[in-house]
mmCIF file of C-alpha atoms in Angstrom:
data_model
loop_
_atom_site.group_PDB
_atom_site.id
_atom_site.type_symbol
_atom_site.label_atom_id
_atom_site.label_comp_id
_atom_site.label_asym_id
_atom_site.label_seq_id
_atom_site.Cartn_x
_atom_site.Cartn_y
_atom_site.Cartn_z
ATOM 1 C CA GLU N 382 212.998 53.949 27.993
ATOM 2 C CA VAL N 383 211.208 53.580 31.328
ATOM 3 C CA LEU N 384 210.267 49.932 30.815
ATOM 4 C CA GLN N 385 212.326 47.227 29.142
ATOM 5 C CA VAL N 386 210.875 43.886 28.007
ATOM 6 C CA ASP N 387 213.263 41.648 26.075
ATOM 7 C CA PRO N 388 211.479 39.531 23.388
ATOM 8 C CA ASP N 389 214.210 36.923 23.774
ATOM 9 C CA THR N 390 212.881 36.168 27.246
ATOM 10 C CA PHE N 391 209.309 35.432 26.134
ATOM 11 C CA GLU N 392 208.135 32.013 27.281
ATOM 12 C CA ILE N 393 205.117 30.874 25.270
ATOM 13 C CA SER N 394 203.338 27.533 25.588
ATOM 14 C CA SER N 395 199.934 26.293 24.488
ATOM 15 C CA THR N 396 198.334 27.514 27.730
ATOM 16 C CA SER N 397 200.451 30.418 29.014
ATOM 17 C CA ILE N 398 202.480 33.505 28.148
ATOM 18 C CA LYS N 399 205.312 34.656 30.423
ATOM 19 C CA LEU N 400 207.480 37.721 30.017
ATOM 20 C CA HIS N 401 210.203 39.367 32.121
ATOM 21 C CA TRP N 402 210.271 43.141 32.594
ATOM 22 C CA THR N 403 212.743 45.657 34.020
ATOM 23 C CA CYS N 404 211.999 49.222 35.117
ATOM 24 C CA THR N 405 214.862 51.625 34.468
ATOM 25 C CA PHE N 406 213.447 54.274 36.832
ATOM 26 C CA PRO N 407 211.537 52.454 39.610
ATOM 27 C CA ASP N 408 209.959 55.654 40.916
ATOM 28 C CA ALA N 409 208.369 56.237 37.517
ATOM 29 C CA CYS N 410 206.925 52.730 37.373
ATOM 30 C CA GLN N 411 204.754 52.818 40.451
ATOM 31 C CA GLY N 412 201.253 51.499 39.774
ATOM 32 C CA MET N 413 201.967 49.858 36.411
ATOM 33 C CA ARG N 414 199.257 47.425 35.285
ATOM 34 C CA ALA N 415 199.867 44.399 33.054
ATOM 35 C CA MET N 416 196.861 43.016 31.172
ATOM 36 C CA CYS N 417 196.206 40.019 28.934
ATOM 37 C CA ARG N 418 193.184 39.959 26.623
ATOM 38 C CA LEU N 419 191.890 38.029 23.631
ATOM 39 C CA ALA N 420 193.102 39.821 20.511
ATOM 40 C CA ALA N 421 189.759 39.280 18.772
ATOM 41 C CA PRO N 422 186.355 37.885 19.750
ATOM 42 C CA SER N 423 186.214 34.110 19.445
ATOM 43 C CA SER N 424 183.619 32.316 17.357
ATOM 44 C CA PRO N 425 182.260 28.754 17.154
ATOM 45 C CA PRO N 426 183.485 26.097 17.048
ATOM 46 C CA CYS N 427 186.697 27.476 18.593
ATOM 47 C CA GLU N 428 185.309 29.549 21.418
ATOM 48 C CA ALA N 429 187.942 30.838 23.838
ATOM 49 C CA GLN N 430 187.062 32.289 27.217
ATOM 50 C CA GLU N 431 188.311 35.741 28.080
ATOM 51 C CA VAL N 432 191.142 35.517 30.598
ATOM 52 C CA ASN N 433 191.242 37.547 33.796
ATOM 53 C CA GLY N 434 194.895 38.420 33.270
ATOM 54 C CA GLU N 435 195.464 41.719 35.052
ATOM 55 C CA GLN N 436 198.219 42.412 37.563
ATOM 56 C CA VAL N 437 199.704 45.469 39.295
ATOM 57 C CA LEU N 438 203.483 45.449 38.945
ATOM 58 C CA HIS N 439 205.851 46.565 41.721
ATOM 59 C CA GLY N 440 209.580 47.024 42.084
ATOM 60 C CA GLN N 441 212.406 47.284 39.593
ATOM 61 C CA GLU N 442 211.939 43.969 37.773
ATOM 62 C CA GLY N 443 209.662 40.993 37.707
ATOM 63 C CA THR N 444 207.706 38.453 35.692
ATOM 64 C CA PHE N 445 204.191 38.673 34.335
ATOM 65 C CA THR N 446 202.384 35.410 33.550
ATOM 66 C CA CYS N 447 199.124 35.129 31.690
ATOM 67 C CA SER N 448 197.237 31.816 32.049
ATOM 68 C CA PRO N 449 195.283 29.626 31.529
ATOM 69 C CA LEU N 450 194.986 30.281 27.803
ATOM 70 C CA GLN N 451 193.521 28.552 24.758
ATOM 71 C CA PRO N 452 196.042 26.896 22.390
ATOM 72 C CA PHE N 453 196.594 28.391 18.925
ATOM 73 C CA THR N 454 194.920 31.665 19.894
ATOM 74 C CA GLU N 455 196.020 35.308 19.655
ATOM 75 C CA TYR N 456 196.295 37.389 22.830
ATOM 76 C CA ASN N 457 197.322 41.001 23.333
ATOM 77 C CA VAL N 458 199.542 41.733 26.344
ATOM 78 C CA THR N 459 199.913 45.363 27.453
ATOM 79 C CA ILE N 460 201.640 47.159 30.318
ATOM 80 C CA ASP N 461 200.139 50.556 31.092
ATOM 81 C CA LEU N 462 201.075 53.399 33.373
ATOM 82 C CA PRO N 463 197.946 55.189 34.618
ATOM 83 C CA PRO N 464 196.181 57.208 33.615
ATOM 84 C CA ASN N 465 196.679 56.613 29.899
ATOM 85 C CA THR N 466 200.301 55.782 29.016
ATOM 86 C CA THR N 467 201.049 52.460 27.297
ATOM 87 C CA LEU N 468 204.616 51.325 27.987
ATOM 88 C CA PHE N 469 204.448 47.921 26.267
ATOM 89 C CA SER N 470 202.100 46.165 23.845
ATOM 90 C CA TRP N 471 202.648 42.857 22.064
ATOM 91 C CA LEU N 472 200.500 40.412 20.087
ATOM 92 C CA PHE N 473 201.152 36.776 21.002
ATOM 93 C CA MET N 474 200.019 33.483 19.463
ATOM 94 C CA THR N 475 199.953 30.543 21.851
ATOM 95 C CA GLU N 476 201.559 27.285 20.769
ATOM 96 C CA GLU N 477 199.673 24.498 19.020
ATOM 97 C CA THR N 478 198.770 21.281 20.762
ATOM 98 C CA VAL N 479 197.380 17.979 19.492
ATOM 99 C CA PRO N 480 193.837 18.074 18.082
ATOM 100 C CA ASP N 481 190.748 16.810 19.815
ATOM 101 C CA LYS N 482 189.342 13.352 19.169
ATOM 102 C CA PRO N 483 187.250 13.112 15.984
ATOM 103 C CA GLU N 484 183.575 13.045 16.880
ATOM 104 C CA LYS N 485 182.051 11.114 13.990
ATOM 105 C CA LEU N 486 183.098 8.346 11.613
ATOM 106 C CA TRP N 487 180.601 6.505 9.443
ATOM 107 C CA LEU N 488 180.303 4.178 6.476
ATOM 108 C CA ASP N 489 178.620 5.388 3.307
ATOM 109 C CA PRO N 490 177.162 2.133 1.917
ATOM 110 C CA ASP N 491 176.361 3.645 -1.469
ATOM 111 C CA ARG N 492 179.950 4.684 -2.083
ATOM 112 C CA GLY N 493 181.659 1.952 -0.073
ATOM 113 C CA SER N 494 183.616 4.668 1.694
ATOM 114 C CA LEU N 495 184.519 5.751 5.188
ATOM 115 C CA ARG N 496 183.587 9.361 5.863
ATOM 116 C CA TRP N 497 184.270 11.807 8.692
ATOM 117 C CA ASN N 498 183.848 15.472 9.553
ATOM 118 C CA LEU N 499 186.767 17.870 9.273
ATOM 119 C CA LEU N 500 188.306 18.629 12.648
ATOM 120 C CA PRO N 501 188.248 22.333 13.549
ATOM 121 C CA SER N 502 191.623 24.073 13.904
ATOM 122 C CA CYS N 503 191.043 25.029 17.544
ATOM 123 C CA ASN N 504 194.225 23.499 18.961
ATOM 124 C CA GLY N 505 196.322 23.922 15.813
ATOM 125 C CA GLU N 506 196.168 23.769 12.034
ATOM 126 C CA ILE N 507 194.924 20.314 10.969
ATOM 127 C CA ILE N 508 197.632 19.057 8.626
ATOM 128 C CA GLY N 509 196.384 15.504 8.176
ATOM 129 C CA TYR N 510 194.634 12.401 9.442
ATOM 130 C CA GLN N 511 196.067 9.044 10.432
ATOM 131 C CA LEU N 512 193.807 6.208 9.350
ATOM 132 C CA SER N 513 194.224 2.512 10.102
ATOM 133 C CA ILE N 514 191.914 -0.113 8.576
ATOM 134 C CA THR N 515 192.069 -3.827 9.362
ATOM 135 C CA ALA N 516 189.821 -5.996 7.200
ATOM 136 C CA ARG N 517 188.821 -9.415 8.543
ATOM 137 C CA ASN N 518 187.255 -12.413 6.882
ATOM 138 C CA ALA N 519 183.579 -12.954 7.661
ATOM 139 C CA GLY N 520 184.030 -16.666 8.212
ATOM 140 C CA ASP N 521 187.008 -17.087 10.530
ATOM 141 C CA SER N 522 187.976 -13.487 11.464
ATOM 142 C CA SER N 523 191.409 -13.942 9.892
ATOM 143 C CA VAL N 524 193.156 -10.751 8.789
ATOM 144 C CA LEU N 525 192.724 -10.080 5.082
ATOM 145 C CA GLU N 526 194.419 -6.717 4.842
ATOM 146 C CA THR N 527 195.726 -3.893 6.995
ATOM 147 C CA GLU N 528 196.180 -0.350 5.712
ATOM 148 C CA ARG N 529 197.957 2.432 7.576
ATOM 149 C CA LEU N 530 197.455 5.758 5.851
ATOM 150 C CA GLN N 531 198.251 9.414 6.356
ATOM 151 C CA LEU N 532 195.794 11.611 4.500
ATOM 152 C CA ASN N 533 195.787 15.310 3.713
ATOM 153 C CA GLY N 534 194.033 17.578 6.212
ATOM 154 C CA SER N 535 191.334 18.470 3.669
ATOM 155 C CA VAL N 536 190.332 14.843 2.990
ATOM 156 C CA THR N 537 187.084 13.574 4.541
ATOM 157 C CA GLU N 538 186.587 10.276 2.711
ATOM 158 C CA HIS N 539 188.506 7.072 2.004
ATOM 159 C CA ARG N 540 187.294 4.051 0.066
ATOM 160 C CA LEU N 541 187.312 0.796 2.016
ATOM 161 C CA PRO N 542 189.523 -2.033 0.784
ATOM 162 C CA GLY N 543 187.395 -4.322 -1.388
ATOM 163 C CA HIS N 544 186.661 -7.723 0.128
ATOM 164 C CA GLY N 545 183.918 -10.279 0.004
ATOM 165 C CA PRO N 546 180.390 -9.759 1.368
ATOM 166 C CA GLY N 547 180.132 -9.682 5.142
ATOM 167 C CA SER N 548 183.709 -8.615 5.807
ATOM 168 C CA SER N 549 184.337 -6.618 8.962
ATOM 169 C CA TYR N 550 186.553 -3.549 9.261
ATOM 170 C CA ALA N 551 188.219 -2.237 12.422
ATOM 171 C CA VAL N 552 188.959 1.445 11.811
ATOM 172 C CA MET N 553 191.005 3.978 13.786
ATOM 173 C CA ILE N 554 191.254 7.669 12.880
ATOM 174 C CA ARG N 555 193.042 10.575 14.564
ATOM 175 C CA GLY N 556 193.895 14.130 13.581
ATOM 176 C CA LEU N 557 197.353 15.644 13.201
ATOM 177 C CA THR N 558 198.734 19.093 13.953
ATOM 178 C CA ALA N 559 202.336 20.250 14.033
ATOM 179 C CA ALA N 560 202.306 19.231 17.713
ATOM 180 C CA GLY N 561 201.499 15.600 16.863
ATOM 181 C CA ALA N 562 198.602 13.161 16.710
ATOM 182 C CA GLY N 563 195.523 13.547 18.870
ATOM 183 C CA PRO N 564 193.402 10.865 20.565
ATOM 184 C CA ALA N 565 191.933 8.227 18.274
ATOM 185 C CA LEU N 566 188.347 7.385 17.448
ATOM 186 C CA MET N 567 187.862 3.636 16.894
ATOM 187 C CA ARG N 568 184.892 2.014 15.176
ATOM 188 C CA GLU N 569 184.054 -1.373 13.696
ATOM 189 C CA PHE N 570 181.952 -1.820 10.583
ATOM 190 C CA HIS N 571 180.325 -4.872 9.026
ATOM 191 C CA THR N 572 179.511 -4.621 5.369
ATOM 192 C CA SER N 573 177.654 -6.684 2.833
ATOM 193 C CA LEU N 574 178.816 -4.635 -0.142
ATOM 194 C CA SER N 575 178.612 -6.911 -3.149
ATOM 195 C CA ASP N 576 179.988 -4.434 -5.668
ATOM 196 C CA THR N 577 183.435 -4.103 -4.108
ATOM 197 C CA PRO N 578 185.599 -6.867 -5.553
ATOM 198 C CA ARG N 579 187.969 -8.909 -3.478
ATOM 199 C CA PRO N 580 191.544 -7.772 -4.143
ATOM 200 C CA GLN N 581 193.226 -9.989 -6.669
ATOM 201 C CA GLY N 582 195.478 -12.574 -5.070
ATOM 202 C CA THR N 583 194.120 -12.316 -1.532
ATOM 203 C CA GLY N 584 193.364 -15.705 -0.045
ATOM 204 C CA CYS N 585 194.981 -18.998 0.884
ATOM 205 C CA ARG N 586 196.431 -21.526 -1.562
ATOM 206 C CA SER N 587 198.603 -24.565 -1.123
ATOM 207 C CA ALA N 588 202.163 -24.877 -2.337
ATOM 208 C CA ARG N 589 202.955 -27.515 -4.953
ATOM 209 C CA ASP N 590 205.988 -29.450 -6.138
ATOM 210 C CA ILE N 591 207.311 -29.767 -2.608
ATOM 211 C CA ALA N 592 210.788 -31.330 -2.692
ATOM 212 C CA PRO N 593 212.026 -32.242 0.811
ATOM 213 C CA SER N 594 215.418 -33.369 -0.443
ATOM 214 C CA GLN N 595 216.084 -29.989 -2.061
ATOM 215 C CA GLY N 596 214.244 -27.923 0.585
ATOM 216 C CA THR N 597 212.065 -26.209 -2.015
ATOM 217 C CA ALA N 598 208.407 -25.729 -2.859
ATOM 218 C CA VAL N 599 206.626 -23.803 -5.623
ATOM 219 C CA LEU N 600 204.234 -20.992 -4.698
ATOM 220 C CA PRO N 601 201.732 -19.687 -7.278
ATOM 221 C CA LEU N 602 201.746 -15.901 -6.787
ATOM 222 C CA ARG N 603 199.541 -13.162 -8.206
ATOM 223 C CA PRO N 604 199.832 -9.385 -7.682
ATOM 224 C CA ILE N 605 197.795 -8.020 -4.768
ATOM 225 C CA ALA N 606 197.434 -4.454 -6.087
ATOM 226 C CA ARG N 607 193.909 -3.436 -7.098
ATOM 227 C CA PRO N 608 193.328 -1.784 -10.486
ATOM 228 C CA SER N 609 194.063 1.964 -10.599
ATOM 229 C CA GLU N 610 196.114 1.808 -7.377
ATOM 230 C CA ALA N 611 199.764 2.713 -7.220
ATOM 231 C CA ALA N 612 201.554 -0.593 -6.786
ATOM 232 C CA GLY N 613 204.641 -0.909 -4.647
ATOM 233 C CA GLU N 614 206.866 -3.814 -3.765
ATOM 234 C CA HIS N 615 205.611 -7.277 -2.893
ATOM 235 C CA GLN N 616 207.393 -8.806 0.081
ATOM 236 C CA LEU N 617 207.371 -12.563 0.575
ATOM 237 C CA ILE N 618 207.655 -13.312 4.287
ATOM 238 C CA VAL N 619 208.040 -16.834 5.620
ATOM 239 C CA ALA N 620 207.054 -17.986 9.099
ATOM 240 C CA THR N 621 207.979 -21.398 10.492
ATOM 241 C CA THR N 622 204.735 -21.474 12.444
ATOM 242 C CA HIS N 623 200.956 -21.318 12.071
ATOM 243 C CA ASN N 624 200.625 -19.259 15.276
ATOM 244 C CA ALA N 625 197.711 -16.858 14.698
ATOM 245 C CA SER N 626 199.267 -13.940 16.607
ATOM 246 C CA VAL N 627 202.496 -14.184 14.614
ATOM 247 C CA ILE N 628 200.593 -14.286 11.321
ATOM 248 C CA GLU N 629 198.464 -11.294 12.343
ATOM 249 C CA SER N 630 201.612 -9.343 13.264
ATOM 250 C CA ILE N 631 202.944 -9.942 9.762
ATOM 251 C CA CYS N 632 199.655 -8.931 8.134
ATOM 252 C CA SER N 633 199.434 -5.776 10.261
ATOM 253 C CA GLY N 634 202.746 -4.569 8.904
ATOM 254 C CA GLN N 635 204.800 -5.014 12.069
ATOM 255 C CA PRO N 636 206.634 -8.339 11.664
ATOM 256 C CA GLN N 637 209.713 -9.112 13.721
ATOM 257 C CA LEU N 638 211.948 -10.233 10.877
ATOM 258 C CA PHE N 639 215.185 -12.167 10.950
ATOM 259 C CA ASN N 640 214.484 -14.170 14.063
ATOM 260 C CA ALA N 641 214.220 -17.915 14.405
ATOM 261 C CA SER N 642 210.678 -18.131 13.046
ATOM 262 C CA VAL N 643 210.042 -15.182 10.670
ATOM 263 C CA TYR N 644 212.216 -13.976 7.778
ATOM 264 C CA LEU N 645 212.041 -12.030 4.520
ATOM 265 C CA ALA N 646 212.521 -14.479 1.669
ATOM 266 C CA ALA N 647 212.237 -12.094 -1.298
ATOM 267 C CA VAL N 648 211.157 -8.663 -2.525
ATOM 268 C CA LEU N 649 209.320 -9.009 -5.820
ATOM 269 C CA ASN N 650 208.075 -6.676 -8.547
ATOM 270 C CA LEU N 651 204.987 -8.619 -9.505
ATOM 271 C CA SER N 652 203.188 -7.451 -12.627
ATOM 272 C CA GLY N 653 201.379 -10.722 -13.308
ATOM 273 C CA PRO N 654 200.943 -14.311 -12.086
ATOM 274 C CA THR N 655 204.164 -16.196 -11.521
ATOM 275 C CA ASP N 656 205.494 -19.373 -9.913
ATOM 276 C CA PHE N 657 208.044 -18.665 -7.194
ATOM 277 C CA VAL N 658 210.502 -21.296 -5.978
ATOM 278 C CA LEU N 659 210.585 -21.026 -2.207
ATOM 279 C CA GLY N 660 213.757 -22.244 -0.485
ATOM 280 C CA ASP N 661 216.254 -22.016 -3.351
ATOM 281 C CA GLY N 662 218.870 -20.473 -1.043
ATOM 282 C CA SER N 663 219.212 -17.172 -2.900
ATOM 283 C CA ARG N 664 220.190 -14.037 -0.992
ATOM 284 C CA GLY N 665 219.660 -10.316 -1.519
ATOM 285 C CA GLN N 666 219.891 -7.111 0.454
ATOM 286 C CA GLY N 667 218.176 -8.035 3.728
ATOM 287 C CA GLN N 668 216.652 -11.158 2.132
ATOM 288 C CA HIS N 669 217.354 -14.855 2.388
ATOM 289 C CA ASN N 670 215.251 -17.435 0.576
ATOM 290 C CA ALA N 671 216.397 -20.122 3.010
ATOM 291 C CA ALA N 672 216.008 -23.819 2.240
ATOM 292 C CA LEU N 673 212.966 -25.457 3.832
ATOM 293 C CA ARG N 674 213.721 -28.040 6.486
ATOM 294 C CA PRO N 675 211.957 -31.403 6.375
ATOM 295 C CA GLY N 676 209.352 -31.957 9.071
ATOM 296 C CA TYR N 677 208.560 -28.267 9.626
ATOM 297 C CA ASP N 678 205.344 -26.389 8.901
ATOM 298 C CA TYR N 679 205.716 -23.132 6.955
ATOM 299 C CA THR N 680 203.389 -20.251 6.213
ATOM 300 C CA ALA N 681 204.368 -17.913 3.371
ATOM 301 C CA LEU N 682 202.700 -14.504 3.226
ATOM 302 C CA LEU N 683 202.790 -12.135 0.280
ATOM 303 C CA ARG N 684 202.657 -8.551 1.549
ATOM 304 C CA LEU N 685 202.118 -5.457 -0.595
ATOM 305 C CA VAL N 686 203.681 -2.174 0.517
ATOM 306 C CA ARG N 687 202.346 0.677 -1.588
ATOM 307 C CA LEU N 688 202.505 4.469 -1.701
ATOM 308 C CA SER N 689 199.999 6.821 -3.308
ATOM 309 C CA PRO N 690 199.877 10.662 -3.317
ATOM 310 C CA GLN N 691 197.683 10.752 -0.200
ATOM 311 C CA VAL N 692 199.189 7.746 1.542
ATOM 312 C CA ALA N 693 202.260 8.236 3.664
ATOM 313 C CA THR N 694 202.534 4.581 4.692
ATOM 314 C CA ALA N 695 200.514 1.617 3.603
ATOM 315 C CA GLY N 696 199.917 -1.738 5.181
ATOM 316 C CA ALA N 697 199.679 -5.123 3.607
ATOM 317 C CA ALA N 698 197.351 -7.646 2.150
ATOM 318 C CA ALA N 699 198.443 -11.189 2.853
ATOM 319 C CA LEU N 700 198.445 -14.393 0.836
ATOM 320 C CA CYS N 701 199.336 -17.529 2.724
ATOM 321 C CA GLY N 702 200.698 -20.623 1.087
ATOM 322 C CA CYS N 703 201.103 -23.494 3.504
ATOM 323 C CA CYS N 704 203.500 -26.340 2.942
ATOM 324 C CA ARG N 705 205.148 -29.090 4.933
ATOM 325 C CA PRO N 706 208.254 -30.480 3.249
ATOM 326 C CA GLY N 707 208.193 -33.518 5.471
ATOM 327 C CA LEU N 708 204.899 -34.777 3.974
#
C-alpha cells in the first residue's frame, strides 16, 4: 500500500525497462532503492553483462529506467525500503530484435548442398532463414535460375539447384526472429559437380513456325520442375527486348509486368512437353497472349513458381525462346 507501480505503464524495449512509481505516503518512502539485475547467470554463446541499475528514489512519484540491456533476456527489477523490506519485485523479459549476421556458409561438395551453422537465440527465437540463390551459366554468366526461400529455423542445409559443371552460385542468407530479418551473409560458389543434373527444360531454344501475317510463333516447352520437387505454375513471360538487365529482372522473380515491353502471356500447368502458340490473342485473368508485331525482337521466358513445405516463396528458372516475326 505504500508503493504503487502500475503494470500498464511498463515500457519495455529490446534495450531498456522503464516503470512509473507513486508513493502513497512520501514520508515512509524516504531512501527507497530501485535495482535491476540479471534474473539468471548468462552462458555462452549469449553472454549478457550485468547492468549497474541501482537508483535511490525520492519524492512522491517518479520513473525508474534500467538500461542498457541485452535483448531477449530476463531481468529482475526490485524496489526496496532499507533495511530489508521489498516493496516491489517483477520479472521482465526484454523485447526481441533482429538476429546477428550468420558467421559461416559453405558448400559441401559431396552432398551438393549449402550448409550453415544454427544462429543462437541471443536476440530472439530464430524462427527461420531467408535464402536466395542465383545460379549463373559458366560460359556467359547468364542467369539460369533464381530461388528465394524461407526455411524453418531448425534447417541447416539446402541442396543447390542442379546445373551443368562449372556453374556459379551467388548466395545470400539471413536469420529471422519475430522482430524481422537480420543482416545478410553473401557468398559466391563455383562448382564442378558432375552428378547434379541440369534441370529439365532450362536453356535457350528457337521458336519455329513463325507467321508474321498472323502474329504467331510456336514455342516448344518442357516442364522446368526437377523430379521429386513440388511443382507449381509455369508462367510464360514475353519481353519485346533482348536487354540483359530486363531479362535478369524476369529471371530473378521481380519482373515489371504489363508495361510496354514485358507482359504475362500465359499461366500453364505443364506436366510434359508441349507446343505453345505464342501470339494467338487469347486472354485470361491478368494474362494476354498478344499478337507478335512484325519487325520486333521477342524473348519468351518460361518461369516456374513453386512451393514446398519448407519454401515460403520460390524463384524461377528461365527458358528463353527468341523469335523475330519480321524475318
